Amino acid sequence: MTDVNAQLSFTHTVTERFLRYAVIDTQSDPASPTCPSTEKQKDLGRLLVRELQEMGVGDAHVDPHGYVYATIPANTDKHVPVICFCSHMDTSPDCSGKDVKPQVVKNYRGGDILLPADPAQMIRIADNPALKDQIGNDIITTDGTTLLGADNKAGLAEIMDAAYYLINNSQLKHGTIKILFTPDEEIGRGVDKVDLKKLAADFAYTVDGETAGNIEDESFSADGVTITIQGVSAHPGFAKGKMEHAIKIAARIIEGLPKDASPETTEGRQGFLHPIGIEGALEQTTLGFIVRDFADEGLKAKEDLLENIVQQVMQDFPHSSYRIEIKQQYRNMKQVIDRHPEIVDYAMEAIRRAGLTPNKASIRGGTDGSRLSFMGLPCPNIFAGEHAFHSRTEWVSVQDMEAAVRTIVHLAMIWEERA
Ligand SMILES: [Zn+2]
């Protein structure tokens, strides 16, 4: 076990890999109807496949939808569950990912980090308390003009490096390991075209978490709600006692929302009710909401509350009507993952063996893993080390990436050991 850590501490290839992937523009585009949403994501996919094939992973390929699949064959006689490691190749549409120029700040001494091309984009310790745990580490940032894309290219580099290590150290026993790299995660379509039959894995881990040592087995449960209000139109000069203005009804509904259940007033395990769009005129107005909670009952309670507010408001508008539509978006993956406690237990043990303190956490959002879990592939999220993602102040440390590589290697071995 210590041998693995010692040996891995002399390979710094994860950083080289990361820097190679970070400069390839893979921004996804929510307005595009195609899959992948941007063809350039395949540039990175093809590079990853080439590198996998050079390692000897013969079946590595990019499919027409931009997904990368690969298999590291088992090197044990034991019957071990097939484990998949998964990361996404795209970067967020919220911030440019073109011409990324990474810098490595060696032996970080504390304090704010200057970004050379834009002094306004300093990485401030006040906004990044996690920097306090990085003293003496090497921190990778951009020049301040783009995002870094450690979300999720750190994960790609870590999985690739772990694969390289496993393949070149046949004395380390493991079952069949699957690799899955997805496009378009940032626009919510990361698993739309995944072929789980072809992947043929029993359990999976996304490597897309923040702080080193974290494992996340819980995500939000999420619904979208649309409320359509039908008002009563009349000529404004002769509207007294007749007009019922749909925009004004909508405004009353928004005003009635609980102040303590919105994104800007909640954290931790609290859910929220959040208007995301309004569109309309006098006669008809449509309101869009997203509803989030860790418990399905909490989700239902928030939706009931919303409908109550609507009914209350509508009492003052007797000739108007409303329609409410609720659409399921995704569910808390814990419901699925808890049926197989070993998935998280082994990950916690792997994190420990990698020399870190494991920390079980929940995600205030969804991941590819939330949807994969409900598609039949239970999939918690382990740390990749990415911080301040989707921004120009994004950063990742070399040492956290190396810790993630160790974690993946140990995890593969633990599944074999316990089989
Ligand atoms: Zn991500």
XYZ file of C-alpha atoms and ligand atoms in Angstrom:
420
model
C 0.000 0.000 0.000
C 2.718 2.472 0.999
C 4.700 1.167 -1.966
C 1.954 2.378 -4.256
C 2.029 5.838 -2.692
C 5.815 6.033 -2.756
C 6.044 4.906 -6.336
C 3.277 7.243 -7.456
C 4.934 10.189 -5.752
C 7.717 9.929 -8.322
C 5.421 10.154 -11.314
C 4.338 13.677 -12.081
C 2.686 12.806 -15.345
C -0.773 13.806 -14.122
C 0.246 17.474 -14.315
C 1.706 17.069 -17.796
C -1.481 15.363 -18.890
C -3.637 18.062 -17.357
C -1.694 20.878 -19.046
C -2.021 19.046 -22.367
C -5.814 18.771 -22.046
C -6.415 22.240 -20.557
C -5.270 24.092 -23.684
C -7.801 22.304 -25.921
C -11.003 24.341 -26.218
C -13.956 22.062 -25.383
C -16.640 24.561 -24.398
C -20.156 23.124 -24.785
C -23.090 25.115 -26.178
C -26.630 24.852 -24.750
C -28.093 26.443 -27.905
C -26.776 23.677 -30.143
C -29.138 20.759 -30.881
C -26.348 18.323 -31.838
C -24.480 15.747 -29.743
C -21.810 16.620 -28.917
C -23.068 20.201 -28.822
C -19.718 21.389 -30.182
C -17.614 19.340 -32.587
C -14.369 20.572 -30.975
C -15.003 18.367 -27.935
C -14.030 15.456 -30.176
C -10.535 16.975 -30.588
C -9.892 16.169 -26.946
C -11.720 12.838 -27.241
C -9.422 11.775 -30.073
C -6.306 12.793 -28.131
C -7.453 10.777 -25.093
C -8.121 7.748 -27.299
C -4.684 8.041 -28.909
C -3.030 8.194 -25.502
C -5.062 5.227 -24.246
C -4.114 3.192 -27.303
C -0.455 4.071 -26.786
C -0.829 2.643 -23.262
C -2.134 -0.559 -24.828
C -5.864 -0.059 -24.251
C -6.883 -1.583 -27.560
C -10.642 -0.955 -27.465
C -10.420 2.806 -26.708
C -12.572 4.799 -29.135
C -14.716 7.910 -29.559
C -18.261 7.101 -30.656
C -20.218 9.316 -33.109
C -21.820 11.209 -30.177
C -18.413 12.145 -28.786
C -18.268 9.641 -25.895
C -14.956 7.938 -25.141
C -15.109 4.297 -24.006
C -12.167 2.135 -22.960
C -11.472 -1.062 -21.017
C -8.519 -2.033 -18.860
C -8.778 -5.831 -18.707
C -8.772 -7.614 -15.332
C -5.506 -9.158 -14.177
C -6.987 -11.371 -11.468
C -8.823 -14.704 -11.381
C -11.271 -13.397 -8.801
C -14.769 -12.407 -9.814
C -14.626 -8.637 -9.281
C -17.482 -6.195 -10.074
C -16.733 -4.073 -13.144
C -15.906 -0.536 -12.003
C -16.114 2.523 -14.240
C -14.332 5.835 -13.745
C -16.016 8.759 -15.470
C -15.203 12.412 -16.211
C -16.564 15.006 -18.612
C -14.602 16.580 -21.437
C -16.543 19.825 -21.944
C -16.092 23.105 -20.085
C -18.777 25.532 -18.965
C -20.443 27.875 -21.475
C -20.386 30.539 -18.704
C -16.749 31.503 -19.250
C -14.409 31.367 -22.250
C -12.296 28.233 -22.663
C -10.437 29.401 -25.773
C -6.653 29.954 -25.689
C -6.269 28.807 -22.105
C -2.803 29.748 -20.840
C -2.109 27.862 -17.606
C 0.546 28.987 -15.134
C 1.999 26.849 -12.354
C 2.616 28.726 -9.108
C 5.301 26.551 -7.500
C 5.575 26.179 -3.739
C 2.621 28.416 -2.843
C 3.476 30.625 0.137
C -0.017 31.825 1.053
C -1.830 35.039 0.170
C -3.692 36.107 -2.958
C -2.539 34.794 -6.340
C -2.009 37.284 -9.179
C -3.171 36.328 -12.653
C -0.678 37.828 -15.112
C -2.982 38.973 -17.922
C -5.728 40.606 -15.842
C -4.998 42.199 -12.463
C -8.746 42.456 -11.810
C -9.002 38.654 -11.658
C -6.878 37.944 -8.586
C -7.499 34.632 -6.750
C -8.275 35.994 -3.320
C -7.777 33.949 -0.210
C -10.944 35.585 1.171
C -12.977 33.938 -1.608
C -10.932 30.708 -1.537
C -10.499 29.541 2.062
C -9.359 26.157 0.667
C -6.075 27.837 -0.342
C -5.056 27.738 3.320
C -4.585 23.960 2.974
C -2.314 24.398 -0.044
C 0.775 25.986 1.510
C 3.885 24.507 -0.107
C 1.866 23.001 -2.962
C 2.048 23.878 -6.664
C -1.073 25.630 -7.874
C -2.227 25.759 -11.477
C -4.256 28.793 -12.589
C -4.929 30.569 -15.891
C -3.577 33.962 -16.933
C -6.926 35.470 -15.892
C -8.556 35.727 -19.334
C -10.280 32.301 -19.460
C -11.421 29.525 -17.193
C -8.905 26.759 -16.476
C -11.137 23.786 -17.142
C -9.899 21.777 -14.158
C -13.635 21.072 -14.081
C -13.311 18.394 -15.351
C -9.977 18.014 -17.139
C -8.359 17.390 -13.760
C -10.606 14.323 -13.568
C -9.617 13.230 -17.082
C -5.901 13.570 -16.286
C -6.298 11.681 -13.000
C -8.180 8.770 -14.559
C -5.702 8.617 -17.462
C -2.747 8.643 -15.077
C -4.278 5.966 -12.856
C -4.923 3.859 -15.968
C -1.301 4.275 -17.033
C -0.116 3.244 -13.598
C -2.356 0.176 -13.360
C -1.385 -1.018 -16.834
C 2.334 -0.669 -16.116
C 2.252 -2.362 -12.713
C 0.778 -5.785 -13.318
C 1.561 -6.830 -9.730
C -1.340 -4.570 -8.637
C -4.431 -6.740 -8.953
C -7.717 -5.334 -10.181
C -10.907 -6.429 -11.933
C -12.110 -5.076 -15.275
C -11.894 -1.278 -15.227
C -14.004 0.786 -17.603
C -13.267 4.359 -18.592
C -16.026 6.700 -19.727
C -15.443 10.313 -20.829
C -18.628 12.244 -21.605
C -19.357 15.412 -23.603
C -21.853 18.156 -22.662
C -22.097 17.583 -18.898
C -22.089 21.333 -18.282
C -25.273 21.759 -20.304
C -27.045 18.887 -18.559
C -26.786 16.411 -21.419
C -23.740 14.434 -20.266
C -25.468 11.071 -20.219
C -28.139 11.607 -22.885
C -26.439 9.321 -25.401
C -24.408 7.059 -23.145
C -24.624 3.364 -24.010
C -24.724 1.600 -20.651
C -25.091 -1.805 -22.275
C -21.868 -1.297 -24.166
C -20.168 0.101 -21.063
C -21.250 -2.979 -19.079
C -20.103 -1.686 -15.686
C -21.595 -2.653 -12.315
C -20.691 0.518 -10.418
C -19.140 3.860 -11.355
C -17.458 6.906 -9.889
C -17.459 10.344 -11.439
C -14.159 12.081 -10.631
C -15.499 15.639 -10.595
C -15.513 16.824 -6.981
C -13.873 19.799 -5.343
C -11.846 19.379 -2.144
C -9.259 16.605 -1.805
C -10.640 13.784 0.331
C -14.276 14.430 -0.534
C -16.696 11.781 -1.640
C -20.222 12.871 -2.510
C -22.987 10.289 -2.463
C -25.866 12.737 -2.399
C -27.195 15.218 -4.917
C -30.280 17.383 -4.996
C -33.583 16.016 -6.168
C -34.778 18.381 -8.846
C -38.004 19.338 -10.599
C -38.944 22.078 -13.039
C -42.301 23.805 -12.592
C -44.158 25.897 -15.165
C -47.135 28.031 -14.150
C -49.270 29.511 -16.899
C -51.655 32.281 -15.860
C -54.653 33.129 -17.975
C -55.816 36.675 -17.156
C -58.734 38.753 -18.488
C -58.030 41.326 -21.164
C -59.988 44.552 -21.663
C -59.505 47.936 -23.352
C -57.472 49.955 -20.848
C -59.871 52.908 -21.203
C -62.857 50.794 -20.191
C -61.224 48.156 -17.985
C -62.515 49.163 -14.562
C -63.768 46.107 -12.708
C -63.056 43.868 -15.707
C -59.348 43.591 -16.416
C -57.339 40.911 -14.595
C -53.737 41.451 -15.544
C -51.719 38.242 -15.926
C -48.354 40.040 -15.448
C -49.593 41.574 -12.195
C -50.864 38.201 -10.992
C -47.416 36.754 -11.752
C -45.758 39.599 -9.830
C -47.956 38.854 -6.801
C -46.945 35.176 -6.941
C -43.252 36.052 -7.025
C -43.743 38.492 -4.160
C -45.419 35.715 -2.154
C -42.462 33.298 -2.392
C -40.876 32.410 0.956
C -37.754 34.532 1.467
C -35.963 31.799 3.404
C -36.154 29.202 0.616
C -34.245 30.823 -2.230
C -30.717 30.129 -3.510
C -29.400 33.371 -2.018
C -30.634 32.499 1.500
C -29.908 28.759 1.704
C -26.870 26.476 2.069
C -25.892 23.024 3.279
C -28.867 20.688 3.218
C -31.561 23.327 2.660
C -33.559 23.266 -0.545
C -35.101 26.128 -2.499
C -37.819 27.366 -4.819
C -36.314 29.514 -7.549
C -37.952 31.474 -10.388
C -35.836 31.184 -13.546
C -37.961 32.912 -16.152
C -41.023 35.020 -16.835
C -42.619 35.638 -20.173
C -45.952 37.120 -21.070
C -48.458 39.894 -21.600
C -51.779 41.043 -20.179
C -53.754 37.945 -21.146
C -51.256 35.211 -20.504
C -48.046 35.009 -18.519
C -45.800 32.004 -17.957
C -43.521 31.581 -14.947
C -40.708 29.031 -14.866
C -39.278 27.648 -11.610
C -36.704 25.143 -10.510
C -37.301 23.319 -7.232
C -34.474 21.651 -5.319
C -34.306 19.570 -2.149
C -32.338 16.581 -0.866
C -35.538 14.759 0.112
C -38.364 13.971 -2.288
C -40.850 14.947 0.469
C -39.137 18.333 0.731
C -39.466 18.754 -2.999
C -43.168 17.905 -2.835
C -43.682 20.273 0.134
C -42.124 23.143 -1.830
C -44.274 22.431 -4.860
C -47.412 22.293 -2.670
C -46.380 25.575 -1.085
C -45.941 27.146 -4.517
C -49.366 25.994 -5.628
C -50.851 27.307 -2.355
C -49.358 30.716 -3.025
C -50.823 30.671 -6.533
C -54.274 29.697 -5.214
C -54.162 32.446 -2.575
C -53.293 35.071 -5.180
C -55.903 33.793 -7.636
C -58.670 34.395 -5.083
C -58.389 38.101 -5.897
C -58.781 37.365 -9.632
C -62.004 35.317 -9.911
C -62.180 35.297 -13.728
C -58.579 34.258 -14.261
C -57.186 30.749 -14.185
C -53.858 28.969 -13.962
C -52.232 25.748 -15.040
C -49.338 24.118 -13.219
C -46.958 21.596 -14.793
C -44.287 19.731 -12.854
C -41.463 17.970 -14.679
C -38.998 15.668 -12.980
C -35.392 16.642 -13.732
C -33.272 14.290 -11.586
C -33.341 12.585 -8.192
C -30.998 12.358 -5.224
C -28.600 9.552 -6.152
C -28.307 8.514 -2.495
C -31.561 6.561 -2.897
C -29.745 4.250 -5.318
C -26.220 4.343 -3.876
C -27.399 3.393 -0.366
C -28.481 -0.004 -1.699
C -24.786 -0.774 -2.246
C -22.963 0.700 0.769
C -19.649 -0.861 -0.336
C -19.382 1.687 -3.184
C -18.877 4.525 -0.719
C -17.090 2.423 1.939
C -14.393 1.332 -0.516
C -13.944 4.885 -1.762
C -13.508 6.128 1.821
C -10.896 3.400 2.380
C -9.115 4.312 -0.874
C -8.980 7.979 0.159
C -7.514 6.914 3.512
C -4.889 4.718 1.826
C -4.019 7.636 -0.448
C -3.037 9.521 2.704
C -6.043 11.807 3.110
C -8.941 12.107 5.534
C -12.159 11.061 3.789
C -15.074 13.453 4.014
C -18.581 12.441 2.955
C -20.460 15.377 1.491
C -23.503 16.251 -0.576
C -23.717 18.231 -3.818
C -26.037 21.223 -4.084
C -26.711 20.318 -7.681
C -26.717 17.277 -9.901
C -23.944 15.361 -11.633
C -23.777 12.878 -14.454
C -23.754 10.446 -11.545
C -27.229 11.417 -10.335
C -28.683 10.437 -13.668
C -26.417 7.411 -14.184
C -27.502 6.118 -10.760
C -31.146 6.150 -11.796
C -30.301 4.662 -15.188
C -29.012 1.608 -13.322
C -25.357 2.484 -12.757
C -24.887 3.607 -9.110
C -22.346 6.434 -9.246
C -21.093 8.686 -6.433
C -18.632 11.516 -7.082
C -15.044 11.574 -5.836
C -12.805 14.622 -5.660
C -10.756 15.864 -8.605
C -9.336 18.892 -6.740
C -10.963 21.561 -8.942
C -11.817 24.887 -7.267
C -13.680 28.076 -8.269
C -14.853 26.333 -11.410
C -16.686 28.103 -14.254
C -14.615 31.223 -13.562
C -11.387 32.921 -14.551
C -10.074 32.352 -11.043
C -10.374 28.578 -11.294
C -7.448 26.627 -9.820
C -6.255 23.134 -8.971
C -3.168 21.957 -7.134
C -0.683 19.423 -8.471
C -0.637 17.633 -5.110
C -4.434 17.235 -5.010
C -4.396 15.772 -8.519
C -1.695 13.320 -7.459
C -3.787 12.376 -4.422
C -6.738 11.700 -6.740
C -4.572 9.401 -8.897
C -3.532 7.457 -5.785
C -7.179 7.252 -4.703
C -8.292 5.792 -8.045
C -5.480 3.210 -8.041
C -6.242 2.148 -4.461
C -9.949 2.001 -5.227
C -9.384 -0.382 -8.139
C -7.239 -2.580 -5.876
C -9.713 -2.541 -2.961
C -12.531 -3.856 -5.174
C -10.270 -6.785 -6.114
C -9.058 -7.322 -2.567
C -12.620 -7.496 -1.160
C -14.074 -9.628 -3.970
Zn -17.783 19.202 -13.707
